[in-house]
Amino acid sequence: MARPRKPLLSRDRIVETARLLVDAEGLEAVSTRRLAAELGVSGPSLYNHFRTKDEILEAVADAVSAKVDLSMFDAGDGRDWRAALHDWALSYRAALTEHPHIVPVLARGPGRRPAGLRVADAVFGAMVRAGWPPAQATYIGALMRYFVTGSALGSFARGFVDDETAYDPADYPHLGQAHLLADHQEKVDEGAFETGLRALLDGLGVQYEAGRYAKDLAGSDAGDLATVRPGPKRP
């Protein structure tokens, strides 16, 4: 009986194996030697697909970016720009919190990663279509990335230990319940994210309306009122 053939080595197999290692043990667990052992191949065979460890990690990051839903930015979707940004941010954060160890790589920006570039392109294009000036659309894409990746880099709730004696009221009079936060990590962290996201979108909404009002004023007869000099007073 012929021996079963080993699955052919491919970029997808390498990336998936590397992703599992990153998820389980962090970025430092990935090396060409370790990957070759996990895949049951010789180390040099990996170089037929990737030149360096960094290229592999970039590919893992892009695989995570590919999980982010972009359908809300389709021209015919129907959601306005605020709802689109809100729903996209939730999908973006969900992808990152599922794979938190790869976030430092994603935080560096899309570089040449195809899925990452599709994300940036979709956000920018949707904001410009909604009426944001290109420069502001760029700023919005940047601040959303700062906000989402920052939220995924760590847990606020888990930053506190579950030892009540660590927070002596004499020293920290307002942290009497801080030792309970870790037990409510999901509720605290998701609530904080949603609160921040809505505040961010509310602020953008104010800027958007102010900009639209200014454009309307500039394009109307009212825009000339500022240049009209008052006539002589009547006796």
PDB file of C-alpha atoms in Angstrom:
ATOM      1  CA  MET A   1       0.000   0.000   0.000  1.00  0.00           C
ATOM      2  CA  ALA A   2       1.354   3.404  -0.947  1.00  0.00           C
ATOM      3  CA  ARG A   3       2.128   5.818   1.840  1.00  0.00           C
ATOM      4  CA  PRO A   4      -0.308   8.741   2.143  1.00  0.00           C
ATOM      5  CA  ARG A   5       1.153  11.828   0.576  1.00  0.00           C
ATOM      6  CA  LYS A   6       1.944  14.794   2.784  1.00  0.00           C
ATOM      7  CA  PRO A   7      -0.132  17.867   2.001  1.00  0.00           C
ATOM      8  CA  LEU A   8       1.712  20.099  -0.397  1.00  0.00           C
ATOM      9  CA  LEU A   9       3.402  23.061   1.215  1.00  0.00           C
ATOM     10  CA  SER A  10       1.676  26.298   0.264  1.00  0.00           C
ATOM     11  CA  ARG A  11       1.561  29.912   1.350  1.00  0.00           C
ATOM     12  CA  ASP A  12      -1.863  29.326   2.897  1.00  0.00           C
ATOM     13  CA  ARG A  13      -0.610  26.408   5.008  1.00  0.00           C
ATOM     14  CA  ILE A  14       2.391  28.385   6.191  1.00  0.00           C
ATOM     15  CA  VAL A  15       0.266  31.427   7.079  1.00  0.00           C
ATOM     16  CA  GLU A  16      -2.358  29.369   8.904  1.00  0.00           C
ATOM     17  CA  THR A  17       0.273  27.492  10.902  1.00  0.00           C
ATOM     18  CA  ALA A  18       2.019  30.749  11.764  1.00  0.00           C
ATOM     19  CA  ARG A  19      -1.301  32.304  12.803  1.00  0.00           C
ATOM     20  CA  LEU A  20      -2.015  29.423  15.159  1.00  0.00           C
ATOM     21  CA  LEU A  21       1.435  29.834  16.706  1.00  0.00           C
ATOM     22  CA  VAL A  22       0.976  33.579  17.120  1.00  0.00           C
ATOM     23  CA  ASP A  23      -2.464  33.120  18.680  1.00  0.00           C
ATOM     24  CA  ALA A  24      -1.200  30.502  21.110  1.00  0.00           C
ATOM     25  CA  GLU A  25       2.251  31.791  22.023  1.00  0.00           C
ATOM     26  CA  GLY A  26       2.783  35.283  20.610  1.00  0.00           C
ATOM     27  CA  LEU A  27       4.970  36.782  17.913  1.00  0.00           C
ATOM     28  CA  GLU A  28       8.217  35.465  19.355  1.00  0.00           C
ATOM     29  CA  ALA A  29       7.062  31.877  18.839  1.00  0.00           C
ATOM     30  CA  VAL A  30       7.318  32.241  15.069  1.00  0.00           C
ATOM     31  CA  SER A  31      10.608  31.258  13.461  1.00  0.00           C
ATOM     32  CA  THR A  32      11.382  29.469  10.239  1.00  0.00           C
ATOM     33  CA  ARG A  33      12.779  26.542  12.213  1.00  0.00           C
ATOM     34  CA  ARG A  34       9.669  26.263  14.388  1.00  0.00           C
ATOM     35  CA  LEU A  35       7.338  26.595  11.412  1.00  0.00           C
ATOM     36  CA  ALA A  36       9.233  23.962   9.447  1.00  0.00           C
ATOM     37  CA  ALA A  37       8.927  21.563  12.380  1.00  0.00           C
ATOM     38  CA  GLU A  38       5.194  22.236  12.750  1.00  0.00           C
ATOM     39  CA  LEU A  39       4.667  21.703   9.021  1.00  0.00           C
ATOM     40  CA  GLY A  40       6.892  18.617   8.850  1.00  0.00           C
ATOM     41  CA  VAL A  41       9.163  20.085   6.178  1.00  0.00           C
ATOM     42  CA  SER A  42      12.746  21.242   5.929  1.00  0.00           C
ATOM     43  CA  GLY A  43      13.507  24.849   6.794  1.00  0.00           C
ATOM     44  CA  PRO A  44      14.780  25.886   3.362  1.00  0.00           C
ATOM     45  CA  SER A  45      11.503  24.812   1.733  1.00  0.00           C
ATOM     46  CA  LEU A  46       9.781  27.770   3.411  1.00  0.00           C
ATOM     47  CA  TYR A  47      11.964  30.149   1.444  1.00  0.00           C
ATOM     48  CA  ASN A  48      10.200  29.100  -1.743  1.00  0.00           C
ATOM     49  CA  HIS A  49       7.218  31.047  -0.405  1.00  0.00           C
ATOM     50  CA  PHE A  50       8.577  33.636   2.055  1.00  0.00           C
ATOM     51  CA  ARG A  51      11.999  35.220   2.274  1.00  0.00           C
ATOM     52  CA  THR A  52      11.889  36.201   5.948  1.00  0.00           C
ATOM     53  CA  LYS A  53      10.005  35.751   9.199  1.00  0.00           C
ATOM     54  CA  ASP A  54       8.747  39.335   8.871  1.00  0.00           C
ATOM     55  CA  GLU A  55       7.119  38.489   5.536  1.00  0.00           C
ATOM     56  CA  ILE A  56       5.315  35.606   7.210  1.00  0.00           C
ATOM     57  CA  LEU A  57       4.047  37.832  10.011  1.00  0.00           C
ATOM     58  CA  GLU A  58       2.918  40.424   7.475  1.00  0.00           C
ATOM     59  CA  ALA A  59       0.937  37.686   5.728  1.00  0.00           C
ATOM     60  CA  VAL A  60      -0.629  36.617   9.027  1.00  0.00           C
ATOM     61  CA  ALA A  61      -1.622  40.222   9.710  1.00  0.00           C
ATOM     62  CA  ASP A  62      -3.177  40.474   6.265  1.00  0.00           C
ATOM     63  CA  ALA A  63      -5.147  37.277   6.827  1.00  0.00           C
ATOM     64  CA  VAL A  64      -6.639  38.891   9.929  1.00  0.00           C
ATOM     65  CA  SER A  65      -7.421  42.104   8.014  1.00  0.00           C
ATOM     66  CA  ALA A  66      -9.264  39.992   5.445  1.00  0.00           C
ATOM     67  CA  LYS A  67     -11.764  38.999   8.153  1.00  0.00           C
ATOM     68  CA  VAL A  68     -12.953  42.587   8.601  1.00  0.00           C
ATOM     69  CA  ASP A  69     -16.383  43.230   7.081  1.00  0.00           C
ATOM     70  CA  LEU A  70     -16.336  46.004   4.472  1.00  0.00           C
ATOM     71  CA  SER A  71     -19.834  45.537   3.047  1.00  0.00           C
ATOM     72  CA  MET A  72     -21.121  48.661   4.821  1.00  0.00           C
ATOM     73  CA  PHE A  73     -18.912  50.778   2.556  1.00  0.00           C
ATOM     74  CA  ASP A  74     -20.415  49.452  -0.679  1.00  0.00           C
ATOM     75  CA  ALA A  75     -21.973  52.258  -2.697  1.00  0.00           C
ATOM     76  CA  GLY A  76     -25.409  50.594  -2.668  1.00  0.00           C
ATOM     77  CA  ASP A  77     -25.406  49.510   0.987  1.00  0.00           C
ATOM     78  CA  GLY A  78     -27.647  52.313   2.239  1.00  0.00           C
ATOM     79  CA  ARG A  79     -25.983  53.034   5.588  1.00  0.00           C
ATOM     80  CA  ASP A  80     -24.874  56.607   6.097  1.00  0.00           C
ATOM     81  CA  TRP A  81     -21.219  57.330   6.828  1.00  0.00           C
ATOM     82  CA  ARG A  82     -21.698  57.334  10.612  1.00  0.00           C
ATOM     83  CA  ALA A  83     -23.491  53.991  10.715  1.00  0.00           C
ATOM     84  CA  ALA A  84     -20.939  52.544   8.291  1.00  0.00           C
ATOM     85  CA  LEU A  85     -18.009  53.640  10.447  1.00  0.00           C
ATOM     86  CA  HIS A  86     -19.715  52.309  13.577  1.00  0.00           C
ATOM     87  CA  ASP A  87     -20.445  48.879  12.128  1.00  0.00           C
ATOM     88  CA  TRP A  88     -17.023  48.620  10.511  1.00  0.00           C
ATOM     89  CA  ALA A  89     -15.278  49.528  13.772  1.00  0.00           C
ATOM     90  CA  LEU A  90     -17.141  46.730  15.568  1.00  0.00           C
ATOM     91  CA  SER A  91     -16.097  44.213  12.913  1.00  0.00           C
ATOM     92  CA  TYR A  92     -12.529  45.536  12.917  1.00  0.00           C
ATOM     93  CA  ARG A  93     -12.235  45.262  16.689  1.00  0.00           C
ATOM     94  CA  ALA A  94     -13.771  41.770  16.705  1.00  0.00           C
ATOM     95  CA  ALA A  95     -11.110  40.562  14.272  1.00  0.00           C
ATOM     96  CA  LEU A  96      -8.321  42.086  16.347  1.00  0.00           C
ATOM     97  CA  THR A  97      -9.557  40.864  19.719  1.00  0.00           C
ATOM     98  CA  GLU A  98      -9.780  37.352  18.275  1.00  0.00           C
ATOM     99  CA  HIS A  99      -6.073  37.579  17.359  1.00  0.00           C
ATOM    100  CA  PRO A 100      -4.592  40.089  19.843  1.00  0.00           C
ATOM    101  CA  HIS A 101      -0.948  39.034  19.481  1.00  0.00           C
ATOM    102  CA  ILE A 102      -0.811  40.163  15.840  1.00  0.00           C
ATOM    103  CA  VAL A 103      -2.113  43.669  16.662  1.00  0.00           C
ATOM    104  CA  PRO A 104       1.387  45.231  16.962  1.00  0.00           C
ATOM    105  CA  VAL A 105       2.056  44.198  13.353  1.00  0.00           C
ATOM    106  CA  LEU A 106      -1.292  45.546  12.172  1.00  0.00           C
ATOM    107  CA  ALA A 107      -0.713  48.794  14.063  1.00  0.00           C
ATOM    108  CA  ARG A 108       2.241  49.584  11.811  1.00  0.00           C
ATOM    109  CA  GLY A 109      -0.201  50.212   8.950  1.00  0.00           C
ATOM    110  CA  PRO A 110      -1.107  48.302   5.771  1.00  0.00           C
ATOM    111  CA  GLY A 111       2.194  48.767   3.934  1.00  0.00           C
ATOM    112  CA  ARG A 112       1.866  46.519   0.888  1.00  0.00           C
ATOM    113  CA  ARG A 113      -0.635  44.082   2.393  1.00  0.00           C
ATOM    114  CA  PRO A 114      -3.548  43.623  -0.065  1.00  0.00           C
ATOM    115  CA  ALA A 115      -6.343  43.094   2.480  1.00  0.00           C
ATOM    116  CA  GLY A 116      -5.080  45.966   4.623  1.00  0.00           C
ATOM    117  CA  LEU A 117      -4.986  48.237   1.598  1.00  0.00           C
ATOM    118  CA  ARG A 118      -8.537  47.233   0.673  1.00  0.00           C
ATOM    119  CA  VAL A 119      -9.644  48.300   4.146  1.00  0.00           C
ATOM    120  CA  ALA A 120      -7.931  51.687   3.823  1.00  0.00           C
ATOM    121  CA  ASP A 121      -9.307  52.175   0.317  1.00  0.00           C
ATOM    122  CA  ALA A 122     -12.866  51.316   1.357  1.00  0.00           C
ATOM    123  CA  VAL A 123     -12.870  53.697   4.328  1.00  0.00           C
ATOM    124  CA  PHE A 124     -11.331  56.592   2.407  1.00  0.00           C
ATOM    125  CA  GLY A 125     -13.594  56.115  -0.609  1.00  0.00           C
ATOM    126  CA  ALA A 126     -16.743  55.966   1.508  1.00  0.00           C
ATOM    127  CA  MET A 127     -15.855  59.123   3.429  1.00  0.00           C
ATOM    128  CA  VAL A 128     -15.134  61.080   0.235  1.00  0.00           C
ATOM    129  CA  ARG A 129     -18.425  59.879  -1.297  1.00  0.00           C
ATOM    130  CA  ALA A 130     -20.200  61.072   1.847  1.00  0.00           C
ATOM    131  CA  GLY A 131     -18.864  64.589   1.289  1.00  0.00           C
ATOM    132  CA  TRP A 132     -15.766  64.718   3.477  1.00  0.00           C
ATOM    133  CA  PRO A 133     -12.820  66.549   1.900  1.00  0.00           C
ATOM    134  CA  PRO A 134     -10.014  64.122   0.988  1.00  0.00           C
ATOM    135  CA  ALA A 135      -7.702  65.420   3.724  1.00  0.00           C
ATOM    136  CA  GLN A 136     -10.382  64.930   6.373  1.00  0.00           C
ATOM    137  CA  ALA A 137     -11.199  61.487   4.983  1.00  0.00           C
ATOM    138  CA  THR A 138      -7.536  60.588   5.476  1.00  0.00           C
ATOM    139  CA  TYR A 139      -7.615  61.858   9.058  1.00  0.00           C
ATOM    140  CA  ILE A 140     -10.753  59.840   9.786  1.00  0.00           C
ATOM    141  CA  GLY A 141      -9.171  56.635   8.499  1.00  0.00           C
ATOM    142  CA  ALA A 142      -6.111  57.298  10.658  1.00  0.00           C
ATOM    143  CA  LEU A 143      -7.981  58.123  13.848  1.00  0.00           C
ATOM    144  CA  MET A 144     -10.234  55.079  13.480  1.00  0.00           C
ATOM    145  CA  ARG A 145      -7.161  52.859  13.166  1.00  0.00           C
ATOM    146  CA  TYR A 146      -5.603  54.487  16.241  1.00  0.00           C
ATOM    147  CA  PHE A 147      -8.797  53.988  18.217  1.00  0.00           C
ATOM    148  CA  VAL A 148      -9.525  50.392  17.235  1.00  0.00           C
ATOM    149  CA  THR A 149      -5.983  49.037  17.389  1.00  0.00           C
ATOM    150  CA  GLY A 150      -5.388  50.852  20.670  1.00  0.00           C
ATOM    151  CA  SER A 151      -8.468  49.240  22.183  1.00  0.00           C
ATOM    152  CA  ALA A 152      -7.265  45.808  21.080  1.00  0.00           C
ATOM    153  CA  LEU A 153      -3.740  46.128  22.481  1.00  0.00           C
ATOM    154  CA  GLY A 154      -4.852  45.377  26.011  1.00  0.00           C
ATOM    155  CA  SER A 155      -7.718  45.089  28.453  1.00  0.00           C
ATOM    156  CA  PHE A 156      -8.469  47.944  30.830  1.00  0.00           C
ATOM    157  CA  ALA A 157     -10.367  45.618  33.147  1.00  0.00           C
ATOM    158  CA  ARG A 158      -7.549  43.085  33.353  1.00  0.00           C
ATOM    159  CA  GLY A 159      -5.149  45.847  34.273  1.00  0.00           C
ATOM    160  CA  PHE A 160      -6.393  45.562  37.852  1.00  0.00           C
ATOM    161  CA  VAL A 161      -5.647  42.610  40.144  1.00  0.00           C
ATOM    162  CA  ASP A 162      -8.436  40.732  41.907  1.00  0.00           C
ATOM    163  CA  ASP A 163      -6.892  41.356  45.340  1.00  0.00           C
ATOM    164  CA  GLU A 164      -9.006  43.752  47.374  1.00  0.00           C
ATOM    165  CA  THR A 165      -6.073  44.606  49.644  1.00  0.00           C
ATOM    166  CA  ALA A 166      -4.144  46.050  46.675  1.00  0.00           C
ATOM    167  CA  TYR A 167      -6.347  49.126  46.705  1.00  0.00           C
ATOM    168  CA  ASP A 168      -6.172  50.582  50.190  1.00  0.00           C
ATOM    169  CA  PRO A 169      -8.858  53.290  50.544  1.00  0.00           C
ATOM    170  CA  ALA A 170      -6.333  55.433  52.374  1.00  0.00           C
ATOM    171  CA  ASP A 171      -4.247  55.593  49.202  1.00  0.00           C
ATOM    172  CA  TYR A 172      -6.906  55.094  46.517  1.00  0.00           C
ATOM    173  CA  PRO A 173     -10.232  56.340  47.889  1.00  0.00           C
ATOM    174  CA  HIS A 174     -12.064  55.837  44.594  1.00  0.00           C
ATOM    175  CA  LEU A 175     -10.848  52.338  43.705  1.00  0.00           C
ATOM    176  CA  GLY A 176     -12.796  50.360  46.277  1.00  0.00           C
ATOM    177  CA  GLN A 177     -14.343  48.162  43.565  1.00  0.00           C
ATOM    178  CA  ALA A 178     -11.339  47.967  41.226  1.00  0.00           C
ATOM    179  CA  HIS A 179     -10.542  44.393  42.282  1.00  0.00           C
ATOM    180  CA  LEU A 180     -13.850  43.306  40.737  1.00  0.00           C
ATOM    181  CA  LEU A 181     -13.119  44.664  37.263  1.00  0.00           C
ATOM    182  CA  ALA A 182     -11.246  41.614  35.977  1.00  0.00           C
ATOM    183  CA  ASP A 183     -14.329  39.465  36.592  1.00  0.00           C
ATOM    184  CA  HIS A 184     -16.301  41.720  34.269  1.00  0.00           C
ATOM    185  CA  GLN A 185     -13.694  42.168  31.555  1.00  0.00           C
ATOM    186  CA  GLU A 186     -15.948  41.724  28.542  1.00  0.00           C
ATOM    187  CA  LYS A 187     -18.659  44.071  29.816  1.00  0.00           C
ATOM    188  CA  VAL A 188     -16.171  46.760  30.880  1.00  0.00           C
ATOM    189  CA  ASP A 189     -13.992  46.655  27.781  1.00  0.00           C
ATOM    190  CA  GLU A 190     -16.866  46.463  25.304  1.00  0.00           C
ATOM    191  CA  GLY A 191     -18.750  49.197  27.150  1.00  0.00           C
ATOM    192  CA  ALA A 192     -15.690  51.430  27.086  1.00  0.00           C
ATOM    193  CA  PHE A 193     -15.188  50.797  23.371  1.00  0.00           C
ATOM    194  CA  GLU A 194     -18.803  51.542  22.510  1.00  0.00           C
ATOM    195  CA  THR A 195     -18.792  54.695  24.652  1.00  0.00           C
ATOM    196  CA  GLY A 196     -15.628  55.964  23.003  1.00  0.00           C
ATOM    197  CA  LEU A 197     -16.815  55.055  19.537  1.00  0.00           C
ATOM    198  CA  ARG A 198     -20.098  56.912  19.915  1.00  0.00           C
ATOM    199  CA  ALA A 199     -18.327  59.944  21.347  1.00  0.00           C
ATOM    200  CA  LEU A 200     -15.899  59.906  18.438  1.00  0.00           C
ATOM    201  CA  LEU A 201     -18.694  59.647  15.880  1.00  0.00           C
ATOM    202  CA  ASP A 202     -20.720  62.367  17.602  1.00  0.00           C
ATOM    203  CA  GLY A 203     -17.703  64.662  17.382  1.00  0.00           C
ATOM    204  CA  LEU A 204     -17.221  63.868  13.709  1.00  0.00           C
ATOM    205  CA  GLY A 205     -20.913  64.506  13.157  1.00  0.00           C
ATOM    206  CA  VAL A 206     -20.555  68.020  14.564  1.00  0.00           C
ATOM    207  CA  GLN A 207     -17.597  68.689  12.249  1.00  0.00           C
ATOM    208  CA  TYR A 208     -19.477  67.275   9.282  1.00  0.00           C
ATOM    209  CA  GLU A 209     -22.555  69.429   9.831  1.00  0.00           C
ATOM    210  CA  ALA A 210     -20.422  72.512  10.413  1.00  0.00           C
ATOM    211  CA  GLY A 211     -18.530  71.883   7.195  1.00  0.00           C
ATOM    212  CA  ARG A 212     -21.706  71.312   5.222  1.00  0.00           C
ATOM    213  CA  TYR A 213     -23.270  74.483   6.615  1.00  0.00           C
ATOM    214  CA  ALA A 214     -20.178  76.456   5.658  1.00  0.00           C
ATOM    215  CA  LYS A 215     -20.318  75.066   2.120  1.00  0.00           C
ATOM    216  CA  ASP A 216     -24.017  75.913   1.802  1.00  0.00           C
ATOM    217  CA  LEU A 217     -23.396  79.412   3.076  1.00  0.00           C
ATOM    218  CA  ALA A 218     -20.494  79.963   0.721  1.00  0.00           C
ATOM    219  CA  GLY A 219     -22.610  78.883  -2.233  1.00  0.00           C
ATOM    220  CA  SER A 220     -25.594  81.091  -1.405  1.00  0.00           C
ATOM    221  CA  ASP A 221     -26.342  84.800  -1.557  1.00  0.00           C
ATOM    222  CA  ALA A 222     -25.974  84.827   2.217  1.00  0.00           C
ATOM    223  CA  GLY A 223     -22.292  84.287   1.705  1.00  0.00           C
ATOM    224  CA  ASP A 224     -22.055  87.835   0.337  1.00  0.00           C
ATOM    225  CA  LEU A 225     -23.600  89.415   3.417  1.00  0.00           C
ATOM    226  CA  ALA A 226     -20.287  89.552   5.223  1.00  0.00           C
ATOM    227  CA  THR A 227     -18.900  91.853   2.536  1.00  0.00           C
ATOM    228  CA  VAL A 228     -21.864  94.253   2.415  1.00  0.00           C
ATOM    229  CA  ARG A 229     -21.083  97.563   4.055  1.00  0.00           C
ATOM    230  CA  PRO A 230     -23.882  99.265   6.017  1.00  0.00           C
ATOM    231  CA  GLY A 231     -25.360 102.300   4.302  1.00  0.00           C
ATOM    232  CA  PRO A 232     -25.637 105.772   5.819  1.00  0.00           C
ATOM    233  CA  LYS A 233     -27.940 106.091   8.794  1.00  0.00           C
ATOM    234  CA  ARG A 234     -31.287 107.745   8.174  1.00  0.00           C
ATOM    235  CA  PRO A 235     -31.876 111.003  10.002  1.00  0.00           C
TER     236      PRO A 235
END
